[in-house]
Coordinates of C-alpha atoms and ligand atoms in Angstrom, one line a residue:
M1 CA -10.6 -28.3 31.7
E2 CA -12.2 -25.9 34.1
E3 CA -9.6 -23.3 33.6
A4 CA -9.1 -23.7 29.9
G5 CA -9.3 -20.5 27.8
D6 CA -11.0 -22.5 25.1
V7 CA -14.5 -23.8 25.6
V8 CA -14.7 -27.5 26.6
F9 CA -17.7 -29.8 26.5
R10 CA -18.0 -33.5 27.3
L11 CA -20.8 -35.2 25.5
N12 CA -22.3 -38.7 25.6
A13 CA -22.5 -40.5 22.3
P14 CA -26.0 -39.2 21.5
G15 CA -24.7 -35.7 21.9
Q16 CA -26.1 -34.7 25.4
V17 CA -23.9 -32.3 27.4
L18 CA -22.4 -34.0 30.4
F19 CA -20.0 -31.3 31.3
A20 CA -19.3 -27.7 30.2
S21 CA -16.2 -25.7 31.2
K22 CA -16.5 -22.3 32.9
R23 CA -15.8 -20.5 29.7
A24 CA -18.5 -22.4 27.8
V25 CA -21.0 -21.6 30.5
A26 CA -20.0 -17.9 30.5
L27 CA -20.4 -17.8 26.8
I28 CA -23.8 -19.5 26.7
A29 CA -25.3 -17.8 29.8
S30 CA -26.4 -20.2 32.5
P31 CA -25.4 -23.7 33.6
H32 CA -28.8 -25.3 33.1
D33 CA -28.9 -23.8 29.6
L34 CA -26.1 -26.2 28.8
Q35 CA -28.0 -29.3 29.7
G36 CA -29.5 -31.3 26.9
D37 CA -28.6 -31.7 23.3
L38 CA -25.6 -29.5 22.4
L39 CA -26.6 -29.6 18.7
A40 CA -30.2 -28.7 19.0
T41 CA -29.9 -25.8 21.5
H42 CA -26.5 -24.2 21.0
V43 CA -25.4 -24.7 17.5
A44 CA -26.6 -22.5 14.6
M45 CA -29.2 -24.3 12.5
A46 CA -27.1 -24.0 9.3
D47 CA -24.1 -25.6 11.0
Q48 CA -25.9 -28.5 12.6
P49 CA -25.5 -31.0 9.8
A50 CA -21.7 -30.5 9.6
L51 CA -21.3 -31.0 13.4
K52 CA -23.6 -34.0 13.4
A53 CA -21.6 -35.6 10.6
A54 CA -18.3 -34.8 12.5
L55 CA -19.6 -36.4 15.7
A56 CA -20.7 -39.5 13.9
E57 CA -17.4 -39.8 12.1
V58 CA -15.5 -39.5 15.3
L59 CA -17.5 -42.2 17.0
Q60 CA -17.1 -44.5 14.1
A61 CA -13.4 -43.9 13.2
L62 CA -12.3 -43.1 16.7
A63 CA -10.1 -40.4 15.2
P64 CA -10.4 -36.7 16.1
S65 CA -12.1 -34.3 13.7
L66 CA -12.2 -30.5 13.2
V67 CA -15.3 -28.6 12.3
E68 CA -16.2 -24.9 12.3
V69 CA -19.6 -23.9 13.6
R70 CA -21.4 -20.9 15.0
L71 CA -22.3 -21.3 18.7
K72 CA -25.4 -19.4 19.8
T73 CA -24.9 -16.9 22.7
P74 CA -27.7 -14.8 24.1
E75 CA -26.9 -11.9 21.9
H76 CA -25.4 -13.3 18.7
E77 CA -23.6 -16.2 17.1
V78 CA -19.8 -16.7 17.5
W79 CA -17.7 -18.8 15.1
F80 CA -15.8 -21.6 16.9
E81 CA -13.4 -24.2 15.6
L82 CA -14.4 -27.4 17.4
R83 CA -11.9 -30.2 17.8
V84 CA -13.9 -33.4 18.5
S85 CA -12.3 -36.5 19.9
C86 CA -13.6 -39.7 21.4
F87 CA -12.5 -41.5 24.6
L88 CA -13.8 -44.3 26.8
N89 CA -15.0 -43.3 30.3
Q90 CA -14.5 -45.4 33.5
D91 CA -17.4 -47.6 32.4
Q92 CA -15.8 -48.2 29.0
V93 CA -18.5 -46.2 27.4
P94 CA -17.5 -44.0 24.5
E95 CA -17.8 -40.3 25.2
L96 CA -17.0 -37.2 23.1
L97 CA -14.6 -34.4 24.1
V98 CA -15.2 -31.1 22.3
V99 CA -12.7 -28.3 22.5
G100 CA -13.7 -25.1 20.8
R101 CA -11.4 -22.2 19.8
D102 CA -12.9 -18.7 19.2
M103 CA -12.6 -17.9 15.6
S104 CA -14.5 -14.7 15.5
V105 CA -11.4 -12.5 14.8
Q106 CA -10.3 -14.7 11.9
H107 CA -13.9 -14.7 10.6
A108 CA -14.2 -11.0 10.9
T109 CA -10.9 -10.5 8.9
E110 CA -12.0 -12.9 6.2
E111 CA -15.3 -11.2 6.1
R112 CA -13.6 -7.8 5.7
L113 CA -11.4 -9.1 2.9
R114 CA -14.4 -10.6 1.1
H115 CA -16.2 -7.3 1.6
M116 CA -13.2 -5.4 0.1
A117 CA -13.0 -7.6 -2.9
T118 CA -16.7 -7.2 -3.7
H119 CA -17.4 -3.6 -2.7
D120 CA -16.4 -0.2 -3.8
G121 CA -14.2 1.4 -1.2
L122 CA -15.6 4.9 -1.6
T123 CA -19.3 4.3 -1.3
E124 CA -19.3 0.8 0.2
L125 CA -21.7 -0.3 -2.5
P126 CA -21.2 -3.6 -4.3
N127 CA -18.7 -3.4 -7.1
R128 CA -18.9 -4.8 -10.6
L129 CA -17.9 -8.3 -9.5
L130 CA -20.7 -8.6 -6.9
L131 CA -23.1 -6.9 -9.3
S132 CA -22.6 -9.6 -11.9
D133 CA -23.2 -12.3 -9.2
R134 CA -26.4 -10.6 -8.1
I135 CA -27.7 -10.2 -11.6
R136 CA -27.0 -13.9 -12.3
M137 CA -28.9 -14.8 -9.1
V138 CA -31.9 -12.5 -10.0
I139 CA -31.9 -14.1 -13.5
A140 CA -32.1 -17.6 -12.0
N141 CA -35.0 -16.5 -9.8
A142 CA -36.7 -14.8 -12.7
R143 CA -36.4 -17.9 -14.8
R144 CA -38.1 -19.9 -12.1
S145 CA -40.9 -17.4 -11.4
G146 CA -41.4 -16.3 -14.9
Q147 CA -41.3 -12.6 -13.7
G148 CA -39.1 -10.1 -15.6
F149 CA -36.9 -7.5 -14.0
A150 CA -35.1 -4.3 -15.0
V151 CA -31.5 -3.2 -14.9
A152 CA -31.0 0.6 -14.6
T153 CA -27.7 2.3 -15.3
V154 CA -27.5 5.7 -13.5
G155 CA -24.9 8.2 -14.8
L156 CA -24.3 11.5 -12.9
D157 CA -24.7 14.5 -15.2
G158 CA -21.9 17.1 -14.9
F159 CA -19.9 15.2 -12.4
K160 CA -16.7 15.8 -14.2
K161 CA -17.1 19.5 -13.8
V162 CA -17.4 19.0 -10.0
N163 CA -14.2 16.9 -9.9
D164 CA -12.2 19.2 -12.1
G165 CA -13.5 22.5 -10.7
L166 CA -13.7 21.7 -6.9
G167 CA -11.2 18.9 -6.6
H168 CA -11.4 15.2 -5.9
P169 CA -12.2 15.4 -2.2
V170 CA -15.4 17.3 -3.0
G171 CA -16.1 15.0 -5.9
D172 CA -15.8 12.0 -3.6
A173 CA -18.1 13.5 -1.0
V174 CA -20.7 14.1 -3.7
L175 CA -20.4 10.5 -4.9
R176 CA -20.9 9.2 -1.4
M177 CA -23.9 11.3 -0.8
A178 CA -25.3 10.4 -4.3
A179 CA -24.8 6.7 -3.5
A180 CA -26.7 7.1 -0.2
R181 CA -29.6 8.9 -1.8
L182 CA -29.9 6.4 -4.6
R183 CA -29.8 3.5 -2.1
K184 CA -32.6 5.1 -0.1
T185 CA -35.0 5.2 -3.0
L186 CA -34.6 1.5 -3.6
R187 CA -36.1 -1.5 -1.8
D188 CA -33.9 -3.9 0.2
S189 CA -34.2 -6.6 -2.4
D190 CA -32.9 -4.2 -5.1
T191 CA -29.1 -4.1 -5.7
L192 CA -27.3 -0.9 -6.2
A193 CA -23.7 -1.1 -7.4
R194 CA -21.0 1.4 -8.3
V195 CA -19.4 0.4 -11.6
G196 CA -17.3 3.4 -12.6
G197 CA -16.3 6.9 -11.7
D198 CA -19.8 8.4 -11.8
E199 CA -21.8 5.4 -12.9
F200 CA -24.2 3.2 -10.8
V201 CA -26.2 0.2 -11.7
A202 CA -29.5 -0.8 -10.0
V203 CA -31.0 -4.2 -10.4
L204 CA -34.7 -4.1 -9.8
P205 CA -36.3 -7.6 -9.3
G206 CA -40.1 -7.5 -9.9
T207 CA -39.9 -4.2 -11.8
S208 CA -40.7 -4.9 -15.4
T209 CA -43.8 -3.0 -16.6
E210 CA -43.5 0.5 -18.1
A211 CA -45.4 2.0 -15.2
Q212 CA -43.2 0.3 -12.6
I213 CA -40.0 1.4 -14.4
K214 CA -41.2 4.9 -14.7
L215 CA -42.0 5.1 -11.0
V216 CA -38.6 3.7 -9.8
T217 CA -36.4 5.6 -12.3
G218 CA -38.4 8.8 -11.6
R219 CA -37.4 8.5 -8.0
L220 CA -33.8 7.9 -8.8
I221 CA -33.7 11.0 -11.0
A222 CA -35.6 13.1 -8.5
T223 CA -33.4 12.3 -5.6
L224 CA -30.3 13.5 -7.4
Q225 CA -31.9 16.7 -8.5
S226 CA -31.8 18.5 -5.1
P227 CA -28.4 20.2 -4.6
F228 CA -25.5 18.7 -2.6
E229 CA -24.0 20.8 0.1
V230 CA -20.2 20.1 0.5
D231 CA -17.8 22.5 2.3
S232 CA -20.1 25.5 1.8
H233 CA -20.4 24.7 -1.9
T234 CA -23.9 24.1 -3.3
I235 CA -23.5 21.6 -6.0
Y236 CA -26.0 20.6 -8.7
V237 CA -25.6 17.3 -10.5
G238 CA -28.4 15.4 -12.2
A239 CA -28.8 11.8 -13.4
S240 CA -29.4 10.2 -16.7
V241 CA -30.9 6.7 -16.5
G242 CA -30.9 3.9 -19.0
V243 CA -32.9 0.7 -18.6
S244 CA -32.9 -2.8 -20.0
V245 CA -35.5 -5.4 -19.2
Y246 CA -35.1 -9.2 -18.7
P247 CA -36.0 -11.2 -20.7
H248 CA -37.3 -8.8 -23.2
H249 CA -34.0 -7.2 -24.3
A250 CA -31.5 -9.7 -23.2
E251 CA -31.2 -12.9 -21.1
D252 CA -27.6 -12.7 -19.9
E253 CA -26.0 -10.4 -17.4
V254 CA -23.3 -8.9 -19.5
R255 CA -25.7 -7.9 -22.2
L256 CA -28.3 -6.5 -19.9
V257 CA -25.8 -4.1 -18.4
A258 CA -24.4 -3.2 -21.8
L259 CA -27.8 -2.4 -23.2
A260 CA -28.8 -0.3 -20.2
D261 CA -25.6 1.5 -20.7
A262 CA -26.4 2.2 -24.4
A263 CA -29.8 3.5 -23.3
M264 CA -28.2 5.8 -20.7
G265 CA -25.9 7.1 -23.4
R266 CA -29.0 7.9 -25.4
A267 CA -30.5 9.7 -22.4
K268 CA -27.4 11.9 -22.0
E269 CA -27.5 12.7 -25.7
T270 CA -31.1 13.7 -25.7
G271 CA -31.1 16.2 -22.9
K272 CA -29.9 14.5 -19.7
A273 CA -31.9 14.2 -16.5
R274 CA -34.2 11.6 -18.0
C275 CA -34.7 7.9 -18.4
V276 CA -34.5 6.0 -21.6
V277 CA -35.6 2.4 -21.9
Y278 CA -33.5 0.5 -24.3
S279 CA -34.7 0.1 -27.9
P280 CA -32.8 -1.7 -30.7
K281 CA -32.4 1.6 -32.5
H282 CA -30.0 2.7 -29.8
S283 CA -27.9 -0.2 -31.0
G284 CA -25.4 -0.4 -28.1
P285 CA -22.3 -2.5 -28.5
P286 CA -22.6 -5.2 -31.2
E287 CA -23.7 -8.5 -30.0
H288 CA -20.5 -10.2 -30.9
D289 CA -18.4 -7.9 -28.7
I290 CA -20.4 -8.7 -25.7
S291 CA -20.3 -12.4 -26.2
L292 CA -16.6 -12.0 -27.0
E293 CA -16.1 -10.4 -23.6
A294 CA -17.7 -13.3 -21.8
A295 CA -15.7 -15.7 -23.9
M296 CA -12.4 -14.0 -23.0
F297 CA -12.6 -15.0 -19.4
Q298 CA -13.2 -18.5 -20.5
A299 CA -10.3 -18.2 -23.0
V300 CA -7.9 -17.2 -20.2
R301 CA -8.8 -20.3 -18.2
E302 CA -8.6 -22.5 -21.3
G303 CA -5.2 -21.1 -22.4
E304 CA -6.5 -20.0 -25.8
F305 CA -4.1 -17.0 -26.1
L306 CA -0.8 -17.4 -27.9
L307 CA 2.1 -15.3 -28.9
Y308 CA 3.4 -14.7 -32.4
Y309 CA 6.7 -13.1 -33.2
Q310 CA 7.5 -10.7 -36.0
P311 CA 11.2 -10.3 -36.9
I312 CA 12.8 -6.9 -36.7
V313 CA 15.7 -6.9 -39.1
D314 CA 18.7 -4.8 -40.0
A315 CA 17.8 -2.9 -43.1
R316 CA 21.1 -3.4 -44.7
T317 CA 22.1 -7.0 -43.8
R318 CA 18.5 -8.2 -43.2
E319 CA 19.8 -10.1 -40.2
I320 CA 17.2 -10.6 -37.5
Q321 CA 17.9 -8.4 -34.5
G322 CA 14.9 -9.1 -32.4
F323 CA 11.2 -9.8 -32.5
E324 CA 8.0 -8.0 -31.7
T325 CA 5.6 -10.0 -29.6
L326 CA 2.1 -10.0 -31.0
M327 CA -0.8 -11.6 -29.1
R328 CA -3.2 -13.9 -30.8
W329 CA -6.5 -15.4 -29.6
K330 CA -7.3 -18.8 -31.1
H331 CA -11.0 -19.1 -30.4
P332 CA -12.3 -22.7 -30.8
T333 CA -15.1 -21.7 -33.2
L334 CA -14.3 -18.1 -34.3
G335 CA -10.7 -19.0 -35.3
M336 CA -8.1 -16.3 -34.9
V337 CA -9.5 -13.2 -33.3
P338 CA -7.3 -10.2 -34.2
P339 CA -5.9 -8.2 -31.3
A340 CA -7.6 -5.1 -32.6
R341 CA -10.8 -6.8 -31.5
F342 CA -9.9 -8.2 -28.2
I343 CA -7.2 -5.8 -26.8
P344 CA -9.7 -2.9 -26.4
I345 CA -12.1 -5.1 -24.6
A346 CA -9.4 -6.4 -22.3
E347 CA -8.5 -2.8 -21.7
T348 CA -11.9 -2.0 -20.4
N349 CA -12.5 -5.0 -18.2
G350 CA -8.9 -5.1 -16.8
L351 CA -8.0 -8.5 -18.2
I352 CA -5.2 -6.8 -20.0
N353 CA -3.1 -6.7 -16.8
L354 CA -3.2 -10.5 -16.6
L355 CA -2.7 -11.0 -20.4
G356 CA 0.0 -8.4 -20.5
A357 CA 1.9 -9.9 -17.6
W358 CA 1.7 -13.3 -19.2
A359 CA 2.9 -12.0 -22.6
L360 CA 5.9 -10.2 -21.0
K361 CA 7.0 -13.3 -19.1
A362 CA 6.4 -15.8 -21.9
A363 CA 8.1 -13.7 -24.5
S364 CA 11.1 -13.2 -22.2
V365 CA 11.5 -17.0 -21.8
Q366 CA 11.0 -17.5 -25.5
L367 CA 13.8 -15.1 -26.3
K368 CA 16.2 -17.3 -24.4
Q369 CA 15.3 -20.2 -26.7
F370 CA 15.7 -18.0 -29.7
E371 CA 19.1 -17.0 -28.6
E372 CA 20.1 -20.7 -28.2
V373 CA 19.2 -21.3 -31.8
A374 CA 20.8 -18.1 -33.1
K375 CA 23.9 -18.4 -30.9
R376 CA 23.9 -14.6 -30.6
R377 CA 22.3 -11.9 -28.6
L378 CA 18.8 -10.8 -29.6
Y379 CA 16.1 -8.6 -28.1
I380 CA 12.4 -8.9 -27.6
S381 CA 9.9 -6.1 -28.0
V382 CA 6.6 -6.3 -26.1
N383 CA 3.5 -4.1 -26.4
I384 CA 2.4 -2.4 -23.1
S385 CA -1.1 -1.1 -23.1
P386 CA -2.0 2.2 -21.3
R387 CA -3.8 0.5 -18.5
Q388 CA -0.9 -1.9 -17.8
F389 CA 1.5 1.1 -17.7
R390 CA -0.7 2.8 -15.2
N391 CA -1.0 -0.3 -13.0
D392 CA 0.9 -0.1 -9.7
K393 CA 2.0 -3.6 -10.1
F394 CA 3.7 -3.1 -13.4
L395 CA 7.2 -2.8 -12.2
D396 CA 6.8 -6.0 -10.2
V397 CA 5.5 -7.7 -13.3
L398 CA 8.6 -6.5 -15.2
D399 CA 11.0 -7.7 -12.4
D400 CA 9.3 -11.0 -12.3
A401 CA 9.6 -11.5 -16.1
L402 CA 13.3 -10.6 -16.0
A403 CA 14.1 -12.8 -12.9
F404 CA 12.1 -15.7 -14.2
S405 CA 13.7 -15.7 -17.7
G406 CA 17.2 -14.6 -16.7
L407 CA 17.0 -12.0 -19.5
S408 CA 19.0 -8.8 -18.8
G409 CA 17.0 -5.6 -18.9
E410 CA 18.7 -4.2 -22.0
Q411 CA 17.3 -7.1 -24.1
L412 CA 13.8 -6.0 -23.4
V413 CA 12.0 -3.2 -25.4
L414 CA 8.7 -2.0 -24.1
E415 CA 6.5 -0.5 -26.8
I416 CA 4.1 2.2 -25.6
T417 CA 2.2 4.8 -27.5
E418 CA 2.5 8.6 -27.2
G419 CA -1.0 8.7 -25.7
T420 CA 0.1 6.4 -22.8
L421 CA 2.8 8.8 -21.8
M422 CA 0.6 11.8 -22.0
V423 CA -2.3 10.7 -19.8
D424 CA -0.3 11.4 -16.7
P425 CA 3.2 12.6 -17.6
I426 CA 4.3 12.9 -14.0
H427 CA 3.5 9.3 -13.3
A428 CA 5.0 8.3 -16.6
E429 CA 8.3 10.0 -15.7
T430 CA 8.6 8.1 -12.4
I431 CA 7.8 4.7 -14.1
L432 CA 10.1 5.3 -17.0
S433 CA 13.0 6.3 -14.8
K434 CA 12.4 3.1 -12.8
M435 CA 12.4 1.1 -16.0
A436 CA 15.6 2.8 -17.0
L437 CA 17.2 1.6 -13.7
R438 CA 16.4 -1.9 -15.0
K439 CA 17.9 -0.9 -18.3
A440 CA 14.8 -1.9 -20.2
R441 CA 14.4 0.3 -23.3
I442 CA 11.3 2.2 -24.3
A443 CA 10.0 2.4 -27.8
I444 CA 7.4 4.8 -29.0
D445 CA 4.9 2.7 -31.0
D446 CA 3.0 4.2 -33.9
F447 CA 5.2 7.2 -33.7
G448 CA 3.6 10.3 -35.4
T449 CA 0.0 9.3 -35.0
G450 CA -0.7 10.3 -31.4
Y451 CA 0.5 13.6 -30.1
S452 CA 1.5 16.8 -31.7
S453 CA 4.2 18.0 -29.3
L454 CA 7.7 16.5 -29.5
A455 CA 8.9 18.0 -26.2
Y456 CA 8.4 14.7 -24.5
L457 CA 11.2 13.1 -26.5
K458 CA 13.5 15.3 -24.4
R459 CA 11.8 14.8 -21.1
F460 CA 11.5 11.0 -21.1
P461 CA 14.2 8.4 -21.4
I462 CA 13.2 7.0 -24.8
S463 CA 15.4 4.8 -27.0
V464 CA 13.4 3.7 -30.1
L465 CA 10.9 5.3 -32.4
K466 CA 8.7 3.1 -34.5
I467 CA 7.4 4.9 -37.5
D468 CA 3.8 4.0 -38.0
R469 CA 2.9 2.0 -41.0
T470 CA 0.5 4.6 -42.4
F471 CA 3.6 6.7 -43.2
I472 CA 5.4 3.8 -44.9
R473 CA 2.5 2.4 -46.9
D474 CA 2.6 4.9 -49.8
L475 CA 6.4 5.1 -50.1
P476 CA 8.3 5.8 -52.2
G477 CA 5.5 7.5 -54.2
S478 CA 4.1 9.8 -51.6
Q479 CA 6.2 13.0 -51.2
K480 CA 4.4 14.0 -48.0
D481 CA 5.0 10.6 -46.3
G482 CA 8.6 10.7 -47.5
A483 CA 9.0 14.1 -45.9
I484 CA 7.7 12.8 -42.6
C485 CA 9.9 9.8 -42.7
N486 CA 13.0 11.9 -43.4
A487 CA 12.1 14.3 -40.6
V488 CA 11.7 11.4 -38.1
L489 CA 15.0 9.9 -39.2
D490 CA 16.7 13.3 -38.9
L491 CA 15.2 13.9 -35.5
A492 CA 16.2 10.4 -34.3
K493 CA 19.8 10.9 -35.4
H494 CA 20.1 14.1 -33.4
L495 CA 18.5 12.7 -30.3
D496 CA 20.4 9.5 -30.6
L497 CA 17.4 7.2 -31.0
S498 CA 17.0 4.1 -33.0
V499 CA 14.3 3.9 -35.7
V500 CA 12.2 0.9 -36.7
A501 CA 10.1 1.4 -39.8
E502 CA 6.9 -0.7 -39.4
G503 CA 4.8 -2.3 -42.2
V504 CA 7.5 -2.5 -44.8
E505 CA 5.9 -4.6 -47.6
T506 CA 8.1 -4.0 -50.7
E507 CA 11.7 -3.9 -51.7
E508 CA 11.3 -0.3 -52.9
Q509 CA 10.1 0.7 -49.5
L510 CA 13.1 -1.0 -47.9
H511 CA 15.6 0.6 -50.2
Y512 CA 14.0 4.0 -49.8
L513 CA 14.3 3.7 -46.0
D514 CA 17.8 2.2 -46.0
D515 CA 19.1 5.0 -48.3
R516 CA 17.9 7.5 -45.8
G517 CA 19.6 5.9 -42.9
C518 CA 16.7 3.9 -41.3
Q519 CA 18.5 1.1 -39.5
Y520 CA 15.7 -1.3 -38.7
I521 CA 12.8 -2.7 -40.6
Q522 CA 9.7 -4.6 -39.6
G523 CA 7.1 -5.8 -42.0
Y524 CA 5.6 -8.5 -44.2
L525 CA 8.6 -8.2 -46.6
T526 CA 11.1 -9.5 -44.1
G527 CA 8.7 -11.6 -42.0
K528 CA 5.1 -11.8 -41.0
P529 CA 4.1 -12.4 -37.3
M530 CA 4.8 -16.2 -36.9
P531 CA 4.5 -18.8 -34.2
A532 CA 7.7 -19.5 -32.1
N533 CA 8.7 -22.6 -34.0
V534 CA 8.5 -20.9 -37.4
A535 CA 10.5 -18.0 -35.9
M536 CA 13.2 -20.4 -34.9
T537 CA 13.6 -21.6 -38.5
A538 CA 13.6 -18.1 -39.7
L539 CA 16.4 -17.3 -37.2
K540 CA 18.6 -20.1 -38.4
E541 CA 18.1 -19.0 -42.0
S542 CA 18.7 -15.4 -41.1
T543 CA 21.9 -16.3 -39.3
Y544 CA 23.2 -18.4 -42.1
A545 CA 22.3 -15.9 -44.7
N546 CA 24.7 -13.4 -43.2
L547 CA 27.6 -15.7 -42.9
L548 CA 30.4 -15.3 -45.4
P549 CA 30.5 -18.2 -47.9
E550 CA 33.5 -19.7 -46.1
E551 CA 31.7 -19.8 -42.8
L552 CA 28.6 -21.1 -44.4
R553 CA 30.5 -24.1 -45.7
Q554 CA 31.8 -24.9 -42.2
V555 CA 28.3 -24.7 -40.8
H556 CA 27.0 -27.1 -43.4
Q557 CA 29.7 -29.6 -42.7
Ligands
C2E1 P1 1.1 -2.7 -33.4 O1 1.9 -2.8 -32.1 O2 1.3 -1.5 -34.2 O3 1.6 -4.0 -34.1 C1 1.9 -4.1 -35.5 C2 0.8 -4.6 -36.3 O4 1.1 -4.5 -37.6 C3 0.6 -6.1 -36.1 O5 -0.8 -6.3 -36.1 C4 1.2 -6.7 -37.2 O6 0.7 -8.0 -37.6 C5 1.0 -5.7 -38.3 N1 2.0 -5.7 -39.4 C6 3.3 -6.0 -39.3 N2 3.9 -5.9 -40.5 C7 2.9 -5.5 -41.4 C8 3.0 -5.2 -42.8 O7 4.0 -5.3 -43.5 N3 1.8 -4.9 -43.4 C9 0.7 -4.7 -42.7 N4 -0.4 -4.4 -43.3 N5 0.6 -5.0 -41.3 C10 1.7 -5.4 -40.7 P2 -1.6 -7.2 -35.1 O8 -0.8 -8.4 -34.8 O9 -3.0 -7.4 -35.7 O10 -1.6 -6.3 -33.8 C11 -2.5 -5.1 -33.8 C12 -2.2 -4.4 -32.6 O11 -2.7 -5.0 -31.4 C13 -0.8 -4.1 -32.3 O12 -0.4 -3.0 -33.1 C14 -0.8 -3.7 -30.9 O13 -1.2 -2.4 -30.6 C15 -1.9 -4.6 -30.3 N6 -1.2 -5.8 -29.7 C16 -0.8 -7.0 -30.2 N7 -0.3 -7.7 -29.2 C17 -0.4 -7.1 -28.1 C18 0.0 -7.4 -26.7 O14 0.6 -8.4 -26.4 N8 -0.3 -6.4 -25.8 C19 -0.8 -5.2 -26.1 N9 -1.1 -4.3 -25.2 N10 -1.2 -4.9 -27.4 C20 -1.0 -5.8 -28.3
CA2 CA1 3.8 -2.5 -31.4
CA3 CA1 3.0 -0.1 -34.3

């Protein structure tokens, strides 16, 4: 025990120290310091109840127990994992043996991880996650005390010019300096978070009157007005500030930030370098969008998202070739929320990565089932949003879906828009070539609506063009739309691409497209988006419909 690297204590049943090992003494300073009650003198106050309970339990159950506590040393507190066991001494009196292992390294690592998950790496300020925790806490306090508080969104004016003109390293330096200056004008009890490229949010407990708000935001604006010196550049940025007040403007955290943001937008529009307090005439995002966002997190947990499948058929035979996967949100009270409403929100808050990964995997598995029913090979088309496409993990997500479902790459079509490719063409090229290695095909969704140059069709490995439904809608009447469709079909033929016409609603449209060599059709005419079980029925019918009468008889027998 004397030589053990761990700290060792022997205690009597009431918790008095009878013996302490060398290491324990070295840690806690002097031998006589270690007499008396271990709990009262050497364990951090917050951890005393846990240790007390553990000691009692050990004495009662006569079984060892593990507990983590902070032991007090002269300078600070150190985390130890204490293993407590019970034995009988020579006099048959129960005593306790406590062996402690230093956990400070583990705790430091955990602490670091926690810090990384809740802080912005560049400025070390809290990130959005921690911000929303803090606001919720401040709301709880405000509710109890009846005292309001303000949320201020601070946007740097002209920061994009710094980044574009002088490069990211300079931009980053400015952000770090701006963060430090802003932080300095605030009190310790205020929270300052970085929530976007050049956007900060300050939570100001106790600040709620007009005079108080003016004072604090005036300081925030002033501190960013003096120039920043970076690498011999003298850089001027300013700040526009928007403010919302609890409980006056909103009572929940999401809405408070959204309204402060709307007010900041107003400040930028009306001359910058000023503060605007929210007023209903600045509107901001509609109420339902904000509550929708909050509901989305809940919906993910509750599994309210589903996938519908819309057939993609051969224009001539009308046999189903594959399906496009379309996401649906079945909200318990709002009913079906259309993707046009929730996908953009998921794009901004990042949930799209989670939802998209799920859609890809679930649809791949579903296709296997479809194939069992159809008894032939089909493909599945999945929409990939820009943010998913940019995400580093996307290829892992793709591999996971393929491995899990057992689908082969060529049965998967990933639908992306022209805009997605053009945000960062170099990155897109790398990702697309890696997708090509997995044989997954790329379809350009809403083709013709996004980008005016066609050069990218040559540069990227693309397999499918989906003609947007706005070009189909007025066919065959509209000459202009007809010309566009013809041009796309011609282009596709020469570049060896398949074409899917979207939004085909009438027989006339189908014939028009078929006559001009459009091979695949998707639209209400040949099948609306439908749940998987309905799609299975459609598949059976589609398969039968294309059998010759002779074969059909055999199937029915
Ligand atoms: P999109 O990819 O262009 O999807 C086609 C949309 O056209 C679907 O709307 C579909 O229901 C609709 N549609 C199909 N045939 C017809 C027709 O004959 N007539 C008319 N009027 N409409 C037709 P939906 O399901 O509301 O989806 C809207 C958009 O939401 C999709 O546009 C897509 O961009 C996005 N979306 C849907 N699911 C997902 C998903 O899982 N991930 C991502 N990132 N986006 C998705
Ligand atoms: Ca699509
Ligand atoms: Ca489309």
